[in-house]
Coordinates of C-alpha atoms and ligand atoms in Angstrom, one line a residue:
M1 CA 85.3 75.7 108.1
R2 CA 84.0 78.2 110.6
N3 CA 87.4 79.6 111.2
G4 CA 89.1 79.0 107.9
G5 CA 87.7 81.9 105.9
R6 CA 87.4 79.9 102.7
L7 CA 83.7 80.5 102.6
R8 CA 84.4 84.2 101.9
A9 CA 84.3 85.0 98.3
G10 CA 87.5 86.2 96.8
R11 CA 89.9 85.4 99.6
D12 CA 91.5 82.5 97.9
D13 CA 92.9 84.6 95.2
R14 CA 94.5 87.2 97.6
L15 CA 98.0 88.1 96.8
C16 CA 100.8 89.1 99.2
L17 CA 101.1 92.9 99.3
G18 CA 104.9 92.6 99.6
C19 CA 106.0 90.0 97.0
G20 CA 102.7 89.3 95.0
S21 CA 102.7 85.5 95.6
S22 CA 99.4 83.8 96.6
L23 CA 98.4 84.0 100.3
P24 CA 97.4 80.9 102.2
P25 CA 94.2 80.9 104.4
P26 CA 94.3 83.1 107.5
F27 CA 95.9 81.6 110.7
L28 CA 93.7 83.8 112.9
D29 CA 90.2 85.0 112.1
L30 CA 88.8 87.7 114.4
G31 CA 85.4 87.9 112.7
S32 CA 83.7 90.8 111.0
T33 CA 84.0 94.0 113.2
P34 CA 83.5 97.7 112.8
L35 CA 86.7 99.8 112.2
A36 CA 88.5 100.1 115.5
N37 CA 88.6 103.9 115.3
A38 CA 84.9 104.3 114.2
Y39 CA 83.8 105.8 117.6
L40 CA 80.1 106.6 117.5
R41 CA 78.0 109.6 118.6
P42 CA 75.3 108.4 120.9
E43 CA 72.5 109.4 118.5
R44 CA 73.8 106.9 116.0
A45 CA 73.7 104.0 118.5
K46 CA 70.5 102.5 116.9
L47 CA 71.8 102.7 113.3
P48 CA 73.4 99.7 111.7
E49 CA 77.2 99.7 111.9
E50 CA 79.3 98.8 108.9
T51 CA 81.6 95.8 109.7
F52 CA 84.6 94.4 107.8
P53 CA 86.3 91.0 108.0
L54 CA 89.4 91.0 110.2
A55 CA 91.8 88.0 109.6
V56 CA 95.5 87.6 109.3
A57 CA 97.6 85.5 107.0
Y58 CA 101.4 84.7 106.7
C59 CA 103.3 84.8 103.4
A60 CA 105.8 82.0 103.5
N61 CA 107.6 83.5 100.5
C62 CA 108.6 86.9 102.1
H63 CA 107.6 86.4 105.8
L64 CA 105.1 89.3 105.7
V65 CA 102.2 88.8 108.2
Q66 CA 99.2 90.8 106.8
L67 CA 95.5 91.2 106.8
A68 CA 93.7 88.8 104.5
D69 CA 91.1 91.5 103.7
R70 CA 91.7 95.2 103.4
V71 CA 89.7 98.4 103.8
L72 CA 90.6 101.4 101.8
P73 CA 92.7 103.8 103.8
D74 CA 90.7 107.0 103.1
R75 CA 87.8 105.2 104.9
M76 CA 90.0 105.2 108.0
F77 CA 92.1 108.3 108.2
G78 CA 89.9 111.2 107.1
E79 CA 89.1 112.0 110.7
Y80 CA 91.0 110.3 113.4
L81 CA 90.5 110.5 117.1
Y82 CA 93.9 109.4 118.3
F83 CA 95.8 112.5 119.5
S84 CA 99.2 111.3 120.4
S85 CA 99.8 114.1 123.0
Y86 CA 97.3 112.6 125.4
S87 CA 99.5 109.8 126.6
D88 CA 102.4 110.6 128.9
S89 CA 104.4 107.5 128.1
F90 CA 104.1 108.2 124.4
L91 CA 105.4 111.8 124.8
N92 CA 108.3 110.6 127.0
H93 CA 109.2 108.0 124.4
A94 CA 109.1 110.6 121.6
C95 CA 111.3 113.0 123.6
R96 CA 113.9 110.3 124.3
M97 CA 113.9 109.2 120.7
V98 CA 114.6 112.8 119.5
N99 CA 117.5 113.1 121.9
E100 CA 119.0 109.8 120.7
M101 CA 118.6 110.7 117.0
I102 CA 120.1 114.1 117.5
Q103 CA 123.1 112.6 119.2
R104 CA 123.5 109.6 116.9
F105 CA 123.2 111.4 113.6
G106 CA 124.8 114.7 114.8
L107 CA 121.7 116.8 113.8
D108 CA 121.8 120.6 114.2
G109 CA 120.3 123.8 112.8
T110 CA 121.4 122.8 109.3
S111 CA 119.6 119.4 109.5
R112 CA 116.2 118.5 108.2
V113 CA 113.9 115.9 109.7
L114 CA 110.8 114.6 108.0
E115 CA 108.2 112.7 110.0
I116 CA 105.6 110.6 108.2
A117 CA 102.3 110.4 110.1
S118 CA 103.4 113.2 112.4
N119 CA 100.1 113.3 114.2
D120 CA 99.6 116.4 116.3
G121 CA 103.4 117.2 116.3
Y122 CA 104.0 115.2 119.5
L123 CA 107.5 114.3 118.3
L124 CA 108.6 117.1 115.9
Q125 CA 108.0 119.6 118.7
Y126 CA 111.1 118.3 120.4
F127 CA 113.2 118.7 117.3
L128 CA 111.9 122.2 116.8
R129 CA 113.0 123.1 120.4
R130 CA 116.5 122.0 119.5
G131 CA 116.6 124.2 116.4
V132 CA 116.3 121.4 113.8
R133 CA 114.1 122.1 110.7
V134 CA 111.1 119.8 110.5
L135 CA 108.2 118.9 108.2
G136 CA 105.4 116.6 109.2
V137 CA 103.2 114.6 106.8
E138 CA 99.8 113.7 108.3
P139 CA 96.7 112.5 106.4
A140 CA 94.1 113.1 109.1
R141 CA 92.8 116.6 108.4
N142 CA 91.7 117.5 111.9
I143 CA 95.0 116.3 113.4
A144 CA 97.1 118.0 110.8
A145 CA 95.2 121.3 111.6
E146 CA 96.0 120.9 115.2
A147 CA 99.7 120.4 114.5
T148 CA 99.7 123.5 112.3
R149 CA 98.0 125.5 115.1
N150 CA 100.8 124.3 117.4
G151 CA 103.4 125.7 115.1
I152 CA 104.6 122.4 113.5
P153 CA 104.9 122.7 109.7
T154 CA 102.6 119.9 108.4
L155 CA 101.5 118.7 104.9
T156 CA 98.0 117.2 105.0
C157 CA 98.3 114.2 102.7
F158 CA 99.2 110.5 102.5
F159 CA 102.9 109.9 102.2
G160 CA 103.8 108.1 99.0
P161 CA 105.2 108.6 95.5
E162 CA 102.7 111.4 94.7
A163 CA 103.9 113.4 97.8
V164 CA 107.6 113.3 96.9
S165 CA 107.8 116.3 94.6
E166 CA 105.9 118.6 97.0
I167 CA 108.1 117.5 99.9
Q168 CA 111.3 118.1 97.8
A169 CA 110.1 121.5 96.7
R170 CA 108.9 122.7 100.0
F171 CA 111.5 121.1 102.3
G172 CA 114.4 119.6 100.3
F173 CA 115.9 116.2 101.1
A174 CA 115.9 114.8 104.6
D175 CA 118.9 113.9 106.8
L176 CA 116.5 111.8 108.8
I177 CA 113.0 110.4 108.1
I178 CA 111.0 109.1 111.0
G179 CA 107.9 107.0 110.7
N180 CA 106.5 105.8 114.0
N181 CA 103.6 103.4 113.7
V182 CA 103.0 104.1 110.1
L183 CA 104.7 101.3 108.2
A184 CA 102.1 98.8 109.5
H185 CA 99.3 101.0 108.1
V186 CA 100.2 101.4 104.5
P187 CA 99.0 98.6 102.1
T188 CA 101.2 99.9 99.2
V189 CA 104.3 99.4 101.3
N190 CA 106.7 98.9 98.4
D191 CA 105.7 102.4 97.0
F192 CA 105.9 103.9 100.4
L193 CA 109.4 102.8 101.1
S194 CA 110.6 103.8 97.6
A195 CA 109.1 107.2 98.2
A196 CA 111.0 107.4 101.6
A197 CA 114.2 106.5 99.7
A198 CA 113.5 109.3 97.2
C199 CA 113.2 111.9 100.0
L200 CA 116.5 111.0 101.7
K201 CA 119.8 112.8 101.3
P202 CA 122.4 110.2 99.9
D203 CA 123.7 109.6 103.5
G204 CA 120.3 110.0 105.1
A205 CA 118.7 107.5 107.4
A206 CA 115.1 106.4 107.7
V207 CA 114.0 105.2 111.1
F208 CA 110.7 103.3 111.4
E209 CA 109.1 101.9 114.6
F210 CA 106.3 99.4 114.5
P211 CA 104.9 96.8 116.9
Y212 CA 107.1 93.7 116.6
V213 CA 105.3 90.6 115.5
K214 CA 107.4 88.5 117.9
E215 CA 105.8 90.3 120.8
L216 CA 102.4 89.8 119.3
L217 CA 103.0 86.1 119.2
D218 CA 104.9 85.7 122.5
K219 CA 102.5 87.8 124.6
S220 CA 99.2 87.0 122.8
E221 CA 98.8 90.6 121.8
F222 CA 96.1 89.8 119.3
D223 CA 94.3 93.0 120.1
T224 CA 97.0 95.0 118.2
I225 CA 95.4 93.5 115.1
Y226 CA 92.9 95.8 113.6
H227 CA 91.8 97.0 110.1
E228 CA 94.2 100.0 110.2
H229 CA 97.2 97.6 110.8
V230 CA 97.7 95.9 107.5
F231 CA 101.1 94.4 108.4
Y232 CA 102.7 92.7 111.5
Y233 CA 106.5 92.8 110.9
S234 CA 109.4 90.7 111.7
L235 CA 112.9 91.9 110.9
S236 CA 113.1 89.1 108.4
A237 CA 110.1 90.6 106.5
V238 CA 111.5 94.2 106.7
E239 CA 114.9 93.1 105.5
I240 CA 113.4 91.6 102.3
L241 CA 111.1 94.6 101.9
A242 CA 113.9 97.1 102.2
R243 CA 116.1 95.4 99.7
R244 CA 113.2 95.4 97.2
T245 CA 112.8 99.2 97.5
G246 CA 116.4 100.2 97.2
L247 CA 117.2 100.4 100.9
E248 CA 119.0 98.2 103.5
V249 CA 118.6 97.6 107.2
F250 CA 121.8 98.9 109.0
D251 CA 120.6 98.7 112.6
V252 CA 117.7 97.5 114.7
E253 CA 116.7 98.1 118.3
R254 CA 113.8 96.7 120.5
Q255 CA 111.7 99.4 122.1
P256 CA 109.2 98.8 125.0
I257 CA 106.5 101.1 123.5
H258 CA 103.1 99.7 122.3
G259 CA 103.7 96.4 124.0
G260 CA 107.1 95.9 122.3
S261 CA 108.2 97.5 119.1
L262 CA 111.1 97.3 116.6
R263 CA 113.0 100.4 115.6
V264 CA 114.7 99.7 112.3
F265 CA 117.3 102.0 110.6
L266 CA 117.4 102.0 106.8
Q267 CA 119.8 103.6 104.4
R268 CA 120.9 103.4 100.8
P269 CA 123.0 100.2 100.5
G270 CA 126.6 100.4 101.8
R271 CA 126.5 103.9 103.3
R272 CA 127.4 102.7 106.8
P273 CA 128.5 99.3 108.1
S274 CA 125.6 97.1 109.3
A275 CA 125.4 96.5 113.0
V276 CA 126.1 92.9 114.1
R277 CA 122.8 92.7 115.9
V278 CA 120.9 92.8 112.5
E279 CA 122.3 89.4 111.6
T280 CA 121.8 88.2 115.2
M281 CA 118.2 89.1 115.2
L282 CA 117.5 87.5 111.8
R283 CA 119.1 84.3 113.0
Q284 CA 117.0 84.4 116.2
E285 CA 113.8 84.9 114.2
R286 CA 114.6 81.8 112.1
D287 CA 115.3 79.8 115.3
E288 CA 112.1 80.9 117.0
G289 CA 109.7 80.1 114.2
L290 CA 109.0 83.6 112.8
T291 CA 109.7 82.4 109.4
D292 CA 107.7 79.2 109.8
A293 CA 104.0 79.0 108.9
E294 CA 103.2 76.3 111.6
H295 CA 104.2 78.7 114.3
F296 CA 101.5 81.1 113.2
V297 CA 98.8 78.4 113.1
S298 CA 99.5 77.4 116.7
F299 CA 99.3 81.1 117.7
G300 CA 95.8 81.3 116.3
L301 CA 94.7 78.4 118.6
Q302 CA 96.3 80.1 121.6
V303 CA 94.3 83.3 121.0
E304 CA 91.0 81.3 120.9
A305 CA 91.9 79.9 124.3
L306 CA 92.6 83.3 125.7
K307 CA 89.2 84.6 124.5
R308 CA 87.4 81.7 126.3
Q309 CA 89.4 82.4 129.5
L310 CA 88.7 86.2 129.6
V311 CA 85.0 85.9 128.9
S312 CA 84.6 83.2 131.5
M313 CA 86.4 85.3 134.1
L314 CA 84.2 88.4 133.4
Q315 CA 81.0 86.3 133.4
Q316 CA 81.8 84.7 136.7
L317 CA 82.6 88.1 138.3
K318 CA 79.3 89.5 136.9
F319 CA 77.2 86.5 138.0
S320 CA 78.7 86.8 141.5
G321 CA 77.1 90.3 141.8
N322 CA 80.1 92.5 140.8
R323 CA 79.7 95.7 138.8
L324 CA 82.2 95.8 135.9
A325 CA 83.5 98.6 133.6
A326 CA 86.5 99.2 131.4
Y327 CA 89.3 101.7 131.5
G328 CA 90.5 103.4 128.3
A329 CA 89.2 103.6 124.7
P330 CA 92.1 102.7 122.5
A331 CA 91.6 101.1 119.1
K332 CA 93.1 97.8 120.4
G333 CA 90.3 97.7 123.1
N334 CA 87.8 97.5 120.3
T335 CA 89.5 94.5 118.8
L336 CA 89.5 92.8 122.1
L337 CA 85.9 93.6 123.1
N338 CA 84.5 92.8 119.6
Y339 CA 86.4 89.6 119.0
C340 CA 85.4 88.4 122.5
C341 CA 81.8 89.6 122.0
I342 CA 82.1 91.6 125.3
G343 CA 79.6 94.5 125.5
S344 CA 77.1 96.3 127.7
E345 CA 75.7 93.0 129.1
L346 CA 79.0 92.7 131.0
L347 CA 80.6 96.2 131.2
E348 CA 78.7 99.3 132.2
F349 CA 81.0 102.0 130.6
T350 CA 84.6 102.9 129.9
V351 CA 86.6 106.1 130.8
D352 CA 89.3 107.8 128.8
R353 CA 91.4 110.9 129.3
S354 CA 91.0 112.2 125.7
P355 CA 88.2 114.8 125.6
H356 CA 87.8 114.0 121.9
K357 CA 86.6 110.5 122.8
Q358 CA 84.5 111.4 125.9
G359 CA 80.8 111.4 125.1
M360 CA 81.2 108.9 122.2
L361 CA 80.4 105.2 122.2
L362 CA 83.0 102.5 121.4
P363 CA 82.3 100.9 118.0
G364 CA 80.7 97.5 118.1
S365 CA 80.4 97.1 121.9
H366 CA 78.7 100.6 122.2
L367 CA 80.1 101.2 125.7
P368 CA 79.8 104.9 126.6
I369 CA 83.1 106.7 127.0
L370 CA 83.1 108.9 130.2
P371 CA 85.8 111.1 131.7
P372 CA 88.3 109.3 134.1
E373 CA 86.7 110.9 137.2
E374 CA 83.7 108.7 136.7
L375 CA 85.7 105.7 137.7
T376 CA 85.9 106.9 141.3
A377 CA 82.4 108.5 141.2
R378 CA 80.6 105.3 139.9
R379 CA 83.0 102.9 141.5
P380 CA 82.6 99.6 139.6
D381 CA 84.1 96.6 141.5
Y382 CA 86.3 95.8 138.5
A383 CA 87.7 97.8 135.5
L384 CA 89.1 96.0 132.5
I385 CA 92.2 97.9 131.3
L386 CA 92.0 98.1 127.5
P387 CA 95.4 99.9 127.0
W388 CA 97.1 97.1 129.0
N389 CA 100.5 98.3 127.7
I390 CA 100.3 101.4 129.9
A391 CA 98.6 99.5 132.9
G392 CA 101.3 100.8 135.2
E393 CA 100.7 104.4 134.3
I394 CA 96.9 103.9 134.8
V395 CA 97.3 102.3 138.2
D396 CA 99.5 105.2 139.3
Q397 CA 96.8 107.7 138.2
Q398 CA 93.9 105.7 139.7
L399 CA 95.2 105.0 143.2
E400 CA 92.1 106.6 144.7
Y401 CA 89.9 104.0 142.9
L402 CA 92.1 101.2 144.1
R403 CA 92.3 102.5 147.7
A404 CA 88.5 102.6 147.7
G405 CA 88.5 98.9 146.9
G406 CA 88.3 99.0 143.1
R407 CA 90.2 96.4 141.2
F408 CA 91.7 96.3 137.7
I409 CA 91.7 93.4 135.3
V410 CA 94.6 93.2 132.8
P411 CA 93.5 91.0 129.9
I412 CA 96.8 90.3 128.2
P413 CA 99.1 88.2 128.0
E414 CA 96.6 86.3 130.2
P415 CA 93.8 87.7 132.3
R416 CA 94.8 88.8 135.8
I417 CA 93.5 91.0 138.6
L418 CA 95.3 93.9 140.2
E419 CA 94.2 95.2 143.6
H420 CA 95.4 97.8 146.1
G421 CA 98.5 96.5 148.1
A422 CA 98.8 93.4 146.0
Ligands
ZN501 ZN1 105.0 87.8 100.3

């Protein structure tokens, strides 16, 4: 039972965080790893790192894919190194989303937009420029402070039932609530959505984006699994969840961001007609196995095969005398490296554009994070791209490295090599 997780005390009596029914054993076990955002200062390299089990289970009753073990959120979000504004593609996505929302919901100077997990104000800044009133809610103190410095009104707290009265008093009810990449992070998701419903005007809409579990399965994106991501949603799961919390799905769109996301539109029941594509996607999900436990079990086996393939590729390159490094220091990279047990014996370092990460070490693998210029300066033969979802952007920025003979490895959906002119 090396992979079944039954040996771990207490897991058998885990209950689904959505519907409360008993959870089956995990379909994928990524081992016990440090938190994916627990970047280390070099002086702490010799100290023991705290690790937590990382395994995913599927609830056949409400279709929610979720972590089998959970870490308390305040362990994870007190200080957070992910500043949204450091990724160009993320900013472009936010700007486009704002334009679409303003047009679709007819927002103007009288409208109010509330963003949950507003980060450094990367998205709300575009609403502000269009004269729309905004409030951000952001639990990470350092990031909320940066947003406030940038002129984005921000409450520093977790969004949930206890935040509702302060939001209503300070801001009123919202025409639009946006929550990008937050729904997956909140273990008490029933309370969270009920609180969102409580902050909405009667005709208001709540729009959430999150990585789509179908993409995770179809493209082997197992590295989007980490302790901060409690849930991996299908529309089938969100539809049940919304109904439970007094909301309904009235539209859904697929978005290319983060390796493939869903954007769902929620409202109080019956306020607008439901788009036909909601029913279409629910039917497709049933047809494709997203509501079938066996489908998830075969995914677990597929991930184990990918791990063997990537490690063997890197080992062969290294043993043939190549120097290897990594590019990027995203949380997902830590899942990938730690699950595959790839560390400094294979990769020399990684580089990242965020000055907040430079000088730190990746959790678990302890690769040092250097500025991007070091890639051309130190010129490893191969660099493993950890944020593979923006591989195109990275290649464009690193033409000098490629022209000098450097090559990139994209690990997912299956390991492949990119070189200049290829
Ligand atoms: Zn359930």
